[in-house]
Short mmCIF file of C-alpha atoms and ligand atoms in Angstrom, two decimals:
data_model
loop_
_atom_site.label_atom_id
_atom_site.label_comp_id
_atom_site.label_asym_id
_atom_site.label_seq_id
_atom_site.Cartn_x
_atom_site.Cartn_y
_atom_site.Cartn_z
CA UNK A 1 -50.37 -90.99 -52.36
CA UNK A 2 -53.08 -90.23 -55.05
CA UNK A 3 -55.62 -87.41 -54.57
CA UNK A 4 -58.39 -89.09 -52.94
CA UNK A 5 -56.44 -90.89 -50.44
CA UNK A 6 -54.52 -87.79 -49.80
CA UNK A 7 -57.84 -85.92 -49.29
CA UNK A 8 -58.89 -89.10 -47.10
CA UNK A 9 -56.10 -88.83 -44.85
CA UNK A 10 -57.02 -85.08 -44.22
CA UNK A 11 -53.65 -84.17 -45.05
CA UNK A 12 -52.97 -80.27 -45.45
CA UNK A 13 -52.89 -79.28 -48.96
CA UNK A 14 -49.79 -77.29 -48.18
CA UNK A 15 -47.28 -80.17 -47.02
CA UNK A 16 -45.39 -78.98 -44.19
CA UNK A 17 -43.15 -76.02 -45.17
CA UNK A 18 -39.22 -75.64 -44.50
CA UNK A 19 -37.56 -72.87 -43.38
CA UNK A 20 -37.91 -69.65 -45.19
CA UNK A 21 -35.51 -69.54 -48.31
CA UNK A 22 -35.19 -66.46 -50.41
CA UNK A 23 -34.32 -68.54 -54.41
CA UNK A 24 -32.51 -65.91 -56.59
CA UNK A 25 -31.71 -63.07 -53.52
CA UNK A 26 -33.72 -60.82 -51.72
CA UNK A 27 -36.41 -59.35 -53.68
CA UNK A 28 -36.50 -61.60 -56.51
CA UNK A 29 -39.63 -62.92 -56.20
CA UNK A 30 -40.96 -59.21 -56.78
CA UNK A 31 -38.85 -58.84 -59.82
CA UNK A 32 -40.12 -61.84 -61.30
CA UNK A 33 -43.86 -61.38 -60.94
CA UNK A 34 -42.97 -58.00 -62.53
CA UNK A 35 -41.72 -59.67 -65.39
CA UNK A 36 -44.62 -61.83 -65.70
CA UNK A 37 -47.05 -59.00 -65.64
CA UNK A 38 -44.95 -57.01 -68.27
CA UNK A 39 -45.89 -59.90 -70.62
CA UNK A 40 -49.44 -60.08 -69.98
CA UNK A 41 -51.03 -60.42 -73.49
CA UNK A 42 -54.00 -58.52 -74.81
CA UNK A 43 -56.06 -60.83 -75.83
CA UNK A 44 -57.62 -61.57 -79.69
CA UNK A 45 -61.11 -60.86 -80.21
CA UNK A 46 -63.20 -62.73 -82.85
CA UNK A 47 -66.85 -62.34 -83.20
CA UNK A 48 -68.69 -65.91 -83.85
CA UNK A 49 -72.04 -66.32 -85.46
CA UNK A 50 -74.46 -69.45 -84.43
CA UNK A 51 -74.67 -71.94 -87.35
CA UNK A 52 -77.75 -73.25 -86.39
CA UNK A 53 -80.44 -74.33 -84.02
CA UNK A 54 -80.18 -77.78 -82.30
CA UNK A 55 -82.00 -80.01 -79.91
CA UNK A 56 -80.17 -82.72 -78.02
CA UNK A 57 -81.26 -86.39 -78.52
CA UNK A 58 -80.15 -89.35 -76.07
CA UNK A 59 -77.87 -92.07 -78.42
CA UNK A 60 -76.94 -95.06 -76.48
CA UNK A 61 -74.58 -95.28 -79.53
CA UNK A 62 -72.79 -91.89 -78.99
CA UNK A 63 -69.66 -92.62 -76.77
CA UNK A 64 -70.91 -89.39 -74.56
CA UNK A 65 -74.87 -90.75 -74.54
CA UNK A 66 -76.03 -87.59 -76.03
CA UNK A 67 -75.76 -86.04 -79.87
CA UNK A 68 -77.47 -82.77 -81.23
CA UNK A 69 -79.92 -82.69 -83.82
CA UNK A 70 -80.47 -80.06 -86.29
CA UNK A 71 -83.39 -77.97 -85.74
CA UNK A 72 -83.33 -75.61 -88.39
CA UNK A 73 -80.98 -72.14 -89.52
CA UNK A 74 -79.94 -69.87 -86.55
CA UNK A 75 -81.18 -67.25 -88.65
CA UNK A 76 -84.90 -68.57 -88.03
CA UNK A 77 -84.58 -67.11 -84.71
CA UNK A 78 -85.29 -63.61 -85.92
CA UNK A 79 -88.67 -64.49 -87.23
CA UNK A 80 -89.62 -66.55 -83.43
CA UNK A 81 -91.29 -64.86 -80.62
CA UNK A 82 -91.01 -66.52 -77.40
CA UNK A 83 -93.32 -66.54 -74.36
CA UNK A 84 -92.81 -68.05 -70.88
CA UNK A 85 -91.52 -71.83 -70.96
CA UNK A 86 -90.41 -71.52 -74.35
CA UNK A 87 -86.38 -72.02 -75.40
CA UNK A 88 -84.13 -72.50 -77.81
CA UNK A 89 -80.45 -74.07 -78.30
CA UNK A 90 -77.83 -72.53 -80.80
CA UNK A 91 -74.95 -74.34 -81.91
CA UNK A 92 -71.87 -72.06 -82.82
CA UNK A 93 -70.36 -74.98 -84.88
CA UNK A 94 -67.26 -75.16 -83.18
CA UNK A 95 -66.00 -74.71 -79.41
CA UNK A 96 -64.96 -71.22 -78.54
CA UNK A 97 -63.79 -69.21 -75.02
CA UNK A 98 -65.82 -65.92 -74.63
CA UNK A 99 -68.58 -64.05 -74.25
CA UNK A 100 -71.82 -63.96 -75.28
CA UNK A 101 -74.26 -61.04 -76.77
CA UNK A 102 -77.71 -60.68 -77.97
CA UNK A 103 -80.67 -58.31 -78.57
CA UNK A 104 -83.77 -58.38 -76.78
CA UNK A 105 -87.09 -56.55 -77.83
CA UNK A 106 -90.54 -57.12 -77.01
CA UNK A 107 -93.53 -57.78 -78.45
CA UNK A 108 -97.20 -57.77 -76.92
CA UNK A 109 -99.46 -55.39 -75.30
CA UNK A 110 -97.10 -54.18 -72.12
CA UNK A 111 -94.10 -55.08 -71.14
CA UNK A 112 -95.09 -55.03 -67.43
CA UNK A 113 -92.46 -57.09 -66.03
CA UNK A 114 -88.91 -57.87 -66.53
CA UNK A 115 -87.65 -60.81 -68.85
CA UNK A 116 -86.19 -63.27 -66.80
CA UNK A 117 -83.77 -65.58 -69.17
CA UNK A 118 -81.64 -68.45 -68.11
CA UNK A 119 -78.75 -69.47 -70.01
CA UNK A 120 -76.78 -73.05 -69.91
CA UNK A 121 -73.49 -73.51 -71.81
CA UNK A 122 -72.47 -76.71 -73.21
CA UNK A 123 -69.06 -78.00 -74.61
CA UNK A 124 -70.75 -81.32 -75.66
CA UNK A 125 -74.51 -82.14 -76.20
CA UNK A 126 -74.73 -84.09 -72.61
CA UNK A 127 -73.77 -80.49 -70.72
CA UNK A 128 -77.12 -79.01 -72.15
CA UNK A 129 -79.26 -82.17 -72.16
CA UNK A 130 -78.55 -83.38 -68.54
CA UNK A 131 -79.96 -80.92 -66.12
CA UNK A 132 -77.62 -79.28 -64.21
CA UNK A 133 -79.65 -79.51 -60.94
CA UNK A 134 -78.78 -82.74 -60.91
CA UNK A 135 -74.90 -82.37 -60.19
CA UNK A 136 -73.50 -84.24 -57.26
CA UNK A 137 -69.86 -83.93 -58.25
CA UNK A 138 -67.25 -83.44 -55.19
CA UNK A 139 -66.07 -79.72 -56.84
CA UNK A 140 -68.28 -76.57 -56.69
CA UNK A 141 -71.12 -76.16 -58.47
CA UNK A 142 -70.45 -72.66 -58.88
CA UNK A 143 -68.44 -73.81 -61.85
CA UNK A 144 -71.44 -75.04 -63.68
CA UNK A 145 -72.00 -73.11 -66.72
CA UNK A 146 -75.52 -71.48 -65.83
CA UNK A 147 -76.76 -67.95 -65.75
CA UNK A 148 -80.32 -66.13 -64.81
CA UNK A 149 -80.54 -62.82 -66.43
CA UNK A 150 -83.21 -60.33 -65.73
CA UNK A 151 -83.74 -57.51 -68.17
CA UNK A 152 -85.51 -54.82 -66.71
CA UNK A 153 -85.82 -52.63 -70.12
CA UNK A 154 -86.49 -53.68 -73.73
CA UNK A 155 -85.31 -53.21 -76.29
CA UNK A 156 -81.62 -54.11 -75.33
CA UNK A 157 -78.34 -55.22 -76.03
CA UNK A 158 -77.15 -57.52 -73.63
CA UNK A 159 -73.53 -58.88 -73.07
CA UNK A 160 -73.16 -61.64 -70.16
CA UNK A 161 -70.19 -60.38 -68.71
CA UNK A 162 -68.91 -64.20 -67.56
CA UNK A 163 -67.08 -65.83 -69.84
CA UNK A 164 -67.87 -69.32 -71.16
CA UNK A 165 -66.43 -72.16 -72.69
CA UNK A 166 -69.04 -73.92 -75.17
CA UNK A 167 -70.34 -74.50 -78.25
CA UNK A 168 -73.70 -74.80 -77.56
CA UNK A 169 -76.10 -72.21 -75.49
CA UNK A 170 -79.43 -72.92 -74.29
CA UNK A 171 -81.80 -69.76 -73.76
CA UNK A 172 -84.90 -70.60 -71.53
CA UNK A 173 -87.18 -67.60 -70.99
CA UNK A 174 -88.14 -68.42 -67.39
CA UNK A 175 -90.60 -65.61 -66.94
CA UNK A 176 -92.37 -62.40 -68.16
CA UNK A 177 -95.56 -60.72 -68.34
CA UNK A 178 -98.46 -63.07 -69.61
CA UNK A 179 -99.47 -60.60 -72.39
CA UNK A 180 -95.95 -60.26 -73.84
CA UNK A 181 -93.13 -62.28 -76.10
CA UNK A 182 -89.46 -61.71 -76.62
CA UNK A 183 -87.72 -61.79 -79.74
CA UNK A 184 -84.12 -62.39 -79.87
CA UNK A 185 -81.36 -61.28 -82.37
CA UNK A 186 -77.79 -60.59 -83.53
CA UNK A 187 -77.02 -63.58 -80.96
CA UNK A 188 -73.04 -63.73 -81.04
CA UNK A 189 -70.00 -64.74 -79.38
CA UNK A 190 -66.82 -62.99 -79.07
CA UNK A 191 -64.20 -65.28 -78.94
CA UNK A 192 -61.08 -64.68 -76.75
CA UNK A 193 -57.26 -66.24 -77.07
CA UNK A 194 -53.77 -65.00 -76.68
CA UNK A 195 -52.51 -67.30 -79.75
CA UNK A 196 -51.57 -65.93 -82.70
CA UNK A 197 -51.51 -66.53 -86.70
CA UNK A 198 -52.94 -70.07 -86.52
CA UNK A 199 -50.00 -72.18 -88.43
CA UNK A 200 -50.91 -73.70 -92.14
CA UNK A 201 -53.18 -77.13 -92.24
CA UNK A 202 -51.21 -80.10 -92.53
CA UNK A 203 -50.81 -81.17 -96.04
CA UNK A 204 -54.01 -82.55 -98.07
CA UNK A 205 -51.84 -85.57 -98.56
CA UNK A 206 -51.81 -86.61 -94.65
CA UNK A 207 -54.81 -88.97 -93.77
CA UNK A 208 -57.84 -87.44 -92.91
CA UNK A 209 -58.20 -88.31 -89.40
CA UNK A 210 -54.93 -86.89 -88.35
CA UNK A 211 -55.53 -83.68 -90.15
CA UNK A 212 -58.79 -83.54 -88.18
CA UNK A 213 -56.80 -84.78 -85.12
CA UNK A 214 -54.19 -81.73 -85.49
CA UNK A 215 -57.02 -79.26 -86.07
CA UNK A 216 -58.60 -80.57 -82.75
CA UNK A 217 -55.33 -80.20 -80.98
CA UNK A 218 -54.91 -76.46 -82.36
CA UNK A 219 -58.41 -75.52 -81.29
CA UNK A 220 -57.93 -77.03 -77.89
CA UNK A 221 -55.01 -75.19 -77.19
CA UNK A 222 -55.94 -71.81 -78.97
CA UNK A 223 -58.96 -71.81 -76.32
CA UNK A 224 -56.99 -72.48 -73.53
CA UNK A 225 -54.38 -69.79 -74.45
CA UNK A 226 -55.85 -66.68 -72.51
CA UNK A 227 -53.73 -64.29 -70.09
CA UNK A 228 -51.77 -67.60 -68.99
CA UNK A 229 -51.83 -71.17 -70.47
CA UNK A 230 -55.11 -71.99 -68.51
CA UNK A 231 -55.71 -76.00 -67.70
CA UNK A 232 -59.05 -75.85 -69.28
CA UNK A 233 -61.35 -72.59 -69.83
CA UNK A 234 -64.40 -74.57 -68.41
CA UNK A 235 -63.46 -74.79 -65.45
CA UNK A 236 -60.29 -74.31 -62.99
CA UNK A 237 -59.04 -71.36 -65.67
CA UNK A 238 -55.58 -71.81 -63.79
CA UNK A 239 -52.07 -72.49 -64.73
CA UNK A 240 -50.80 -75.51 -63.52
CA UNK A 241 -47.51 -77.02 -64.38
CA UNK A 242 -48.31 -80.22 -65.69
CA UNK A 243 -50.55 -78.59 -68.23
CA UNK A 244 -48.33 -75.56 -68.79
CA UNK A 245 -45.27 -78.13 -69.94
CA UNK A 246 -47.25 -79.81 -72.67
CA UNK A 247 -49.07 -76.60 -73.96
CA UNK A 248 -45.70 -74.79 -73.92
CA UNK A 249 -44.45 -77.62 -76.56
CA UNK A 250 -46.80 -77.82 -78.62
CA UNK A 251 -47.09 -74.12 -78.77
CA UNK A 252 -43.27 -74.02 -79.93
CA UNK A 253 -44.24 -75.61 -83.09
CA UNK A 254 -47.74 -74.15 -83.63
CA UNK A 255 -48.46 -70.41 -82.29
CA UNK A 256 -45.15 -69.73 -81.08
CA UNK A 257 -46.19 -67.14 -78.58
CA UNK A 258 -42.79 -67.45 -76.33
CA UNK A 259 -43.42 -64.55 -74.35
CA UNK A 260 -46.70 -66.20 -72.79
CA UNK A 261 -44.75 -69.56 -71.56
CA UNK A 262 -42.14 -66.83 -70.34
CA UNK A 263 -44.70 -65.00 -68.54
CA UNK A 264 -45.99 -68.37 -67.34
CA UNK A 265 -42.62 -69.78 -65.80
CA UNK A 266 -41.81 -66.40 -64.27
CA UNK A 267 -45.36 -66.68 -62.04
CA UNK A 268 -44.52 -69.86 -60.61
CA UNK A 269 -40.85 -68.57 -59.81
CA UNK A 270 -42.27 -65.17 -58.19
CA UNK A 271 -45.24 -67.44 -56.27
CA UNK A 272 -43.23 -70.24 -54.09
CA UNK A 273 -44.31 -71.56 -51.21
CA UNK A 274 -41.99 -70.16 -48.20
CA UNK A 275 -39.20 -72.48 -48.58
CA UNK A 276 -39.03 -72.21 -52.38
CA UNK A 277 -41.22 -74.89 -53.55
CA UNK A 278 -43.09 -74.01 -56.63
CA UNK A 279 -46.98 -74.53 -56.44
CA UNK A 280 -48.84 -77.15 -58.58
CA UNK A 281 -50.56 -74.21 -59.97
CA UNK A 282 -51.25 -70.17 -59.71
CA UNK A 283 -53.88 -67.70 -60.34
CA UNK A 284 -53.47 -64.70 -62.27
CA UNK A 285 -57.00 -63.14 -61.33
CA UNK A 286 -57.65 -60.87 -59.41
CA UNK A 287 -53.99 -60.63 -59.32
CA UNK A 288 -50.74 -63.27 -59.12
CA UNK A 289 -51.87 -65.68 -56.76
CA UNK A 290 -50.09 -68.74 -55.20
CA UNK A 291 -52.50 -72.06 -55.54
CA UNK A 292 -51.04 -73.49 -52.21
CA UNK A 293 -51.48 -76.60 -53.82
CA UNK A 294 -48.52 -78.83 -54.42
CA UNK A 295 -48.17 -82.04 -56.33
CA UNK A 296 -44.56 -83.61 -56.25
CA UNK A 297 -44.20 -84.45 -59.77
CA UNK A 298 -45.77 -81.49 -60.86
CA UNK A 299 -42.66 -79.53 -58.72
CA UNK A 300 -40.23 -81.60 -60.46
CA UNK A 301 -41.72 -80.98 -63.97
CA UNK A 302 -40.95 -77.08 -63.78
CA UNK A 303 -37.06 -78.23 -64.57
CA UNK A 304 -38.51 -79.64 -67.89
CA UNK A 305 -40.30 -76.85 -68.54
CA UNK A 306 -38.29 -74.29 -67.89
CA UNK A 307 -35.21 -76.29 -70.33
CA UNK A 308 -37.66 -76.81 -73.07
CA UNK A 309 -38.45 -73.22 -73.27
CA UNK A 310 -34.53 -72.34 -73.09
CA UNK A 311 -33.92 -74.88 -75.83
CA UNK A 312 -36.93 -73.41 -78.15
CA UNK A 313 -35.92 -70.00 -77.42
CA UNK A 314 -31.86 -69.77 -76.58
CA UNK A 315 -32.93 -67.42 -73.85
CA UNK A 316 -30.09 -67.80 -71.49
CA UNK A 317 -30.95 -65.02 -69.30
CA UNK A 318 -33.76 -66.82 -68.31
CA UNK A 319 -32.16 -69.64 -67.84
CA UNK A 320 -29.59 -68.45 -65.75
CA UNK A 321 -32.86 -66.05 -63.51
CA UNK A 322 -34.74 -69.39 -63.20
CA UNK A 323 -31.96 -72.14 -62.76
CA UNK A 324 -31.89 -71.24 -58.71
CA UNK A 325 -35.80 -72.29 -58.54
CA UNK A 326 -35.11 -75.21 -60.71
CA UNK A 327 -32.41 -76.10 -58.17
CA UNK A 328 -34.28 -75.25 -55.33
CA UNK A 329 -36.97 -78.08 -56.49
CA UNK A 330 -34.96 -80.41 -56.72
CA UNK A 331 -33.04 -80.10 -53.28
CA UNK A 332 -36.47 -80.06 -51.60
CA UNK A 333 -37.59 -83.44 -53.69
CA UNK A 334 -34.12 -85.11 -53.31
CA UNK A 335 -35.11 -85.14 -49.48
CA UNK A 336 -37.80 -87.98 -51.01
CA UNK A 337 -34.62 -90.41 -51.96
CA UNK A 338 -33.05 -92.84 -49.75
CA UNK A 339 -29.67 -93.60 -49.44
CA UNK A 340 -30.18 -96.73 -51.50
CA UNK A 341 -31.36 -93.95 -54.31
CA UNK A 342 -34.95 -95.11 -53.97
CA UNK A 343 -37.81 -92.81 -53.92
CA UNK A 344 -40.22 -92.97 -50.58
CA UNK A 345 -43.14 -91.80 -50.54
CA UNK A 346 -43.81 -89.24 -47.50
CA UNK A 347 -47.32 -90.38 -47.72
CA UNK A 348 -48.35 -86.49 -46.86
CA UNK A 349 -47.99 -85.29 -50.61
CA UNK A 350 -50.14 -85.76 -53.67
CA UNK A 351 -48.43 -87.40 -56.30
CA UNK A 352 -50.27 -86.87 -59.84
CA UNK A 353 -48.96 -88.83 -62.37
CA UNK A 354 -52.49 -89.60 -63.81
CA UNK A 355 -55.99 -89.41 -62.84
CA UNK A 356 -56.59 -93.28 -62.34
CA UNK A 357 -57.19 -94.14 -58.73
CA UNK A 358 -55.92 -97.77 -59.24
CA UNK A 359 -52.32 -96.46 -60.39
CA UNK A 360 -49.18 -97.28 -57.67
CA UNK A 361 -46.96 -94.35 -58.36
CA UNK A 362 -44.12 -94.91 -56.54
CA UNK A 363 -42.13 -96.29 -59.74
CA UNK A 364 -43.54 -93.43 -61.98
CA UNK A 365 -42.25 -90.90 -59.16
CA UNK A 366 -39.06 -92.66 -59.25
CA UNK A 367 -38.91 -92.06 -62.90
CA UNK A 368 -39.88 -88.42 -62.92
CA UNK A 369 -37.35 -87.55 -60.67
CA UNK A 370 -34.39 -89.16 -62.45
CA UNK A 371 -35.83 -87.71 -65.51
CA UNK A 372 -36.13 -84.25 -63.83
CA UNK A 373 -32.38 -84.02 -62.18
CA UNK A 374 -31.13 -84.93 -65.75
CA UNK A 375 -33.03 -81.80 -67.14
CA UNK A 376 -32.14 -79.69 -64.28
CA UNK A 377 -28.46 -80.84 -65.17
CA UNK A 378 -28.82 -79.68 -68.68
CA UNK A 379 -30.34 -76.30 -67.38
CA UNK A 380 -27.39 -75.83 -65.22
CA UNK A 381 -25.08 -76.53 -67.95
CA UNK A 382 -26.69 -73.65 -70.27
CA UNK A 383 -26.90 -71.45 -67.37
CA UNK A 384 -23.21 -71.84 -66.87
CA UNK A 385 -23.78 -73.07 -63.06
CA UNK A 386 -22.64 -76.72 -63.61
CA UNK A 387 -20.58 -76.73 -60.52
CA UNK A 388 -24.05 -76.05 -58.35
CA UNK A 389 -25.16 -79.43 -60.18
CA UNK A 390 -22.20 -81.38 -59.54
CA UNK A 391 -23.74 -83.96 -57.34
CA UNK A 392 -26.58 -84.67 -59.87
CA UNK A 393 -24.61 -87.22 -61.97
CA UNK A 394 -24.02 -89.63 -59.25
CA UNK A 395 -27.83 -88.94 -58.05
CA UNK A 396 -28.99 -89.89 -61.44
CA UNK A 397 -26.66 -93.19 -61.39
CA UNK A 398 -27.67 -94.21 -57.98
CA UNK A 399 -31.04 -93.74 -58.49
CA UNK A 400 -30.83 -95.49 -62.03
CA UNK A 401 -29.25 -98.52 -60.49
CA UNK A 402 -31.93 -98.57 -57.68
CA UNK A 403 -34.74 -98.36 -59.59
CA UNK A 404 -33.38 -101.31 -62.15
CA UNK A 405 -32.75 -103.45 -58.82
CA UNK A 406 -36.36 -102.90 -57.32
CA UNK A 407 -38.40 -102.72 -60.10
CA UNK A 408 -37.26 -104.31 -63.48
CA UNK A 409 -38.45 -108.19 -63.92
CA UNK A 410 -36.88 -109.19 -66.74
CA UNK A 411 -38.48 -112.58 -67.23
CA UNK A 412 -41.53 -110.43 -67.93
CA UNK A 413 -39.74 -107.73 -69.89
CA UNK A 414 -41.33 -105.24 -67.47
CA UNK A 415 -41.40 -102.75 -64.72
CA UNK A 416 -43.61 -103.20 -61.96
CA UNK A 417 -44.24 -100.72 -58.79
CA UNK A 418 -44.98 -100.76 -55.55
CA UNK A 419 -45.62 -103.81 -52.86
CA UNK A 420 -48.46 -105.51 -55.09
CA UNK A 421 -45.77 -105.40 -57.89
CA UNK A 422 -48.39 -103.55 -60.11
CA UNK A 423 -47.74 -103.34 -64.14
CA UNK A 424 -49.02 -100.17 -65.83
CA UNK A 425 -48.50 -98.02 -68.71
CA UNK A 426 -47.40 -95.07 -66.45
CA UNK A 427 -44.47 -97.21 -64.93
CA UNK A 428 -43.33 -98.09 -68.30
CA UNK A 429 -43.74 -94.76 -70.05
CA UNK A 430 -41.48 -93.18 -66.50
CA UNK A 431 -38.84 -95.71 -66.94
CA UNK A 432 -38.30 -94.99 -70.47
CA UNK A 433 -37.79 -91.16 -70.12
CA UNK A 434 -35.78 -91.41 -67.30
CA UNK A 435 -33.11 -93.67 -69.12
CA UNK A 436 -33.39 -96.35 -66.31
CA UNK A 437 -34.70 -98.77 -69.33
CA UNK A 438 -32.71 -99.05 -72.52
CA UNK A 439 -34.44 -99.00 -75.53
CA UNK A 440 -34.86 -102.24 -76.17
CA UNK A 441 -35.85 -103.11 -72.85
CA UNK A 442 -38.25 -100.18 -73.11
CA UNK A 443 -40.24 -101.24 -76.19
CA UNK A 444 -40.12 -104.87 -74.95
CA UNK A 445 -42.08 -103.23 -72.01
CA UNK A 446 -44.39 -101.27 -73.90
CA UNK A 447 -45.18 -104.46 -75.76
CA UNK A 448 -45.53 -106.48 -73.05
CA UNK A 449 -47.75 -103.80 -71.20
CA UNK A 450 -50.35 -103.46 -73.79
CA UNK A 451 -50.77 -107.21 -74.10
CA UNK A 452 -51.80 -107.43 -70.53
CA UNK A 453 -55.41 -106.84 -70.10
CA UNK A 454 -55.15 -106.34 -66.18
CA UNK A 455 -52.03 -103.62 -66.44
CA UNK A 456 -53.20 -100.21 -65.26
CA UNK A 457 -53.73 -97.75 -68.01
CA UNK A 458 -53.60 -94.33 -68.05
CA UNK A 459 -57.33 -92.30 -68.19
CA UNK A 460 -56.25 -88.56 -69.29
CA UNK A 461 -54.41 -87.37 -72.37
CA UNK A 462 -52.05 -86.31 -69.88
CA UNK A 463 -50.37 -89.92 -69.22
CA UNK A 464 -51.14 -90.98 -72.73
CA UNK A 465 -48.71 -88.10 -74.06
CA UNK A 466 -46.09 -89.55 -72.10
CA UNK A 467 -47.01 -92.80 -73.27
CA UNK A 468 -46.45 -91.97 -76.76
CA UNK A 469 -43.34 -89.77 -76.09
CA UNK A 470 -41.96 -92.99 -74.61
CA UNK A 471 -42.88 -95.11 -77.64
CA UNK A 472 -40.72 -92.54 -79.78
CA UNK A 473 -37.90 -92.33 -77.62
CA UNK A 474 -37.50 -96.29 -77.85
CA UNK A 475 -38.07 -96.01 -82.18
CA UNK A 476 -41.66 -97.14 -82.09
CA UNK A 477 -42.80 -94.75 -84.55
CA UNK A 478 -45.85 -96.75 -85.88
CA UNK A 479 -47.08 -97.85 -82.58
CA UNK A 480 -47.13 -93.91 -81.54
CA UNK A 481 -49.05 -93.24 -84.45
CA UNK A 482 -51.25 -95.82 -83.97
CA UNK A 483 -51.98 -94.70 -80.84
CA UNK A 484 -52.38 -91.37 -81.51
CA UNK A 485 -55.21 -92.71 -83.67
CA UNK A 486 -56.82 -94.84 -81.79
CA UNK A 487 -56.84 -92.70 -78.72
CA UNK A 488 -57.16 -88.95 -80.03
CA UNK A 489 -58.81 -90.22 -83.07
CA UNK A 490 -61.44 -91.73 -80.87
CA UNK A 491 -62.13 -88.76 -79.02
CA UNK A 492 -62.85 -87.24 -82.69
CA UNK A 493 -65.01 -89.98 -83.75
CA UNK A 494 -67.17 -89.53 -80.47
CA UNK A 495 -67.92 -85.81 -81.74
CA UNK A 496 -64.93 -83.71 -79.85
CA UNK A 497 -64.27 -80.32 -81.58
CA UNK A 498 -61.53 -79.59 -78.72
CA UNK A 499 -59.89 -82.89 -76.54
CA UNK A 500 -61.10 -83.54 -73.05
CA UNK A 501 -59.65 -83.79 -69.99
CA UNK A 502 -60.45 -87.13 -69.15
CA UNK A 503 -61.17 -90.21 -71.88
CA UNK A 504 -61.10 -93.78 -71.34
CA UNK A 505 -62.83 -95.43 -73.90
CA UNK A 506 -64.09 -98.21 -71.77
CA UNK A 507 -65.79 -95.80 -69.52
CA UNK A 508 -67.81 -92.81 -70.48
CA UNK A 509 -68.97 -91.63 -67.24
CA UNK A 510 -65.42 -91.44 -65.89
CA UNK A 511 -64.98 -88.02 -63.89
CA UNK A 512 -61.84 -87.12 -61.60
CA UNK A 513 -64.67 -85.16 -59.37
CA UNK A 514 -67.72 -87.56 -59.41
CA UNK A 515 -69.57 -86.33 -62.17
CA UNK A 516 -69.15 -85.41 -65.72
CA UNK A 517 -70.75 -81.92 -65.39
CA UNK A 518 -67.79 -80.94 -64.12
CA UNK A 519 -65.59 -82.54 -66.69
CA UNK A 520 -63.42 -80.38 -69.19
CA UNK A 521 -63.99 -80.88 -72.90
CA UNK A 522 -61.35 -78.68 -73.83
CA UNK A 523 -58.57 -79.37 -71.71
CA UNK A 524 -54.86 -77.92 -72.05
CA UNK A 525 -52.79 -81.29 -71.41
CA UNK A 526 -54.50 -82.71 -74.49
CA UNK A 527 -53.61 -80.98 -76.99
CA UNK A 528 -50.09 -82.63 -77.66
CA UNK A 529 -50.68 -84.39 -80.82
CA UNK A 530 -50.02 -81.32 -82.85
CA UNK A 531 -46.77 -81.49 -81.27
CA UNK A 532 -46.18 -84.96 -82.18
CA UNK A 533 -47.21 -84.55 -85.59
CA UNK A 534 -45.63 -81.22 -86.37
CA UNK A 535 -42.34 -81.42 -84.13
CA UNK A 536 -41.67 -84.82 -83.43
CA UNK A 537 -41.26 -85.82 -87.64
CA UNK A 538 -44.03 -88.22 -87.07
CA UNK A 539 -45.38 -87.61 -90.70
C1 RAM B 601 -56.94 -80.67 -62.99
C2 RAM B 601 -56.81 -79.80 -63.60
C3 RAM B 601 -55.46 -79.91 -64.18
C4 RAM B 601 -54.64 -80.94 -63.56
C5 RAM B 601 -54.54 -81.09 -62.01
C6 RAM B 601 -53.74 -82.07 -61.53
O1 RAM B 601 -57.89 -80.79 -61.85
O2 RAM B 601 -57.53 -79.44 -64.11
O3 RAM B 601 -55.56 -80.20 -65.44
O4 RAM B 601 -53.53 -80.50 -63.65
O5 RAM B 601 -55.93 -81.84 -62.20
#
């Protein structure tokens, strides 16, 4: 079931745990957390100055319905005095994750009351233009990026303690004494990241749109790289397996912070459910904690994330260390495969795959499982533990054959999922990654599904990543490049400085949480064009 059905059914976030199990022997979890903590990075700080003053303008031709219009140079601010009710909006010229600081002084006969200021931070123009009071989404409103600050004594240098993800900041003087005005100076942000040296830009001979897509991917990844690979610095700020995998891949060909990946893998290993299942997400503040949400496809993809890391680094000690964790995932998830080799939805687990609620997840989940058994088998080889995975080849064969029987429709060149025989992009992609579809079948299926107006399409860059990657696996290089240009390029053309959590070109108000005000516009899982362009020979 998808997230909505899962919550409606009142299913507990933690599906019933199995008997306790200690992966890697007693004390392993504590040792793994200690390793993870020893790799906690010190963040790099960069001072960023605002580029200009701006004002939002409603624009029905803009994808997100708002744009910013110039309203003067940022330096004009120093010459302005602001009274009760006055406000201004600064544009930092690009996205950042960090803290805002400014100096404030007073002018007037007497400073007989504090100055009360309201700050609103925006990743996109609409965040500033639409009053946050209208928020009616399903996530806590405490995520909304606003802050009221009282400054008692002037002049003063003020640094906002809370970290924000933003390009724009609106400052309103809510109140102060009537015979007094405030003056702002030295507004600046300290941007934070654990990304190291930025890789060189793509060659000037690369088409401009692709170069911009690459740049935006790098900025997205940079701003999500904090003390863990966060899913989005605006909201959640958490380490999720699905996001981590895609960030880590991109990181291997860009910032190359291998230790940050290792830290994240060990955090998951050290914070499992009682039975050894890795959580879908973990927190690292105030201390490493298990997220206590479990997503079946994410637990499976832990195997792929570990294998990617070992391939990128040849860190065989980590392969040996983490193999028991991977093995345990496959053991737990294998219980949901019946004797015929078919995945059976237990109905009390969250299956993610994508945020599209209409998606039938049975065939994609089968594909994820087959793919992850293959990844786990390869990891077992590298860890010198192939004997412990002795039954995997047979499982993979059985599950592949069962998938072909259950899902393949040769007359339509398509793989269809569930009782309604649903055609979706997700199903074709995962049938390809798992090898259930041959190269020829896969490319025919991807072409067929693209020509079906009613086929269920992805709504997130996360699933589009797996579609582009599936195209490459079937030798469809030109189509892969085209999709990157139209999908990620579509966000660039809509003004994205960093790539978004959800993007459905035909629905600008799509939000998994029923309000775009809480959508994240710098989202980890959308950074992979840089990986495709730099690491997959797409250019
Ligand atoms: C979103 C998170 C994260 C993702 C989960 C499934 O809420 O932001 O990106 O991994 O959903």
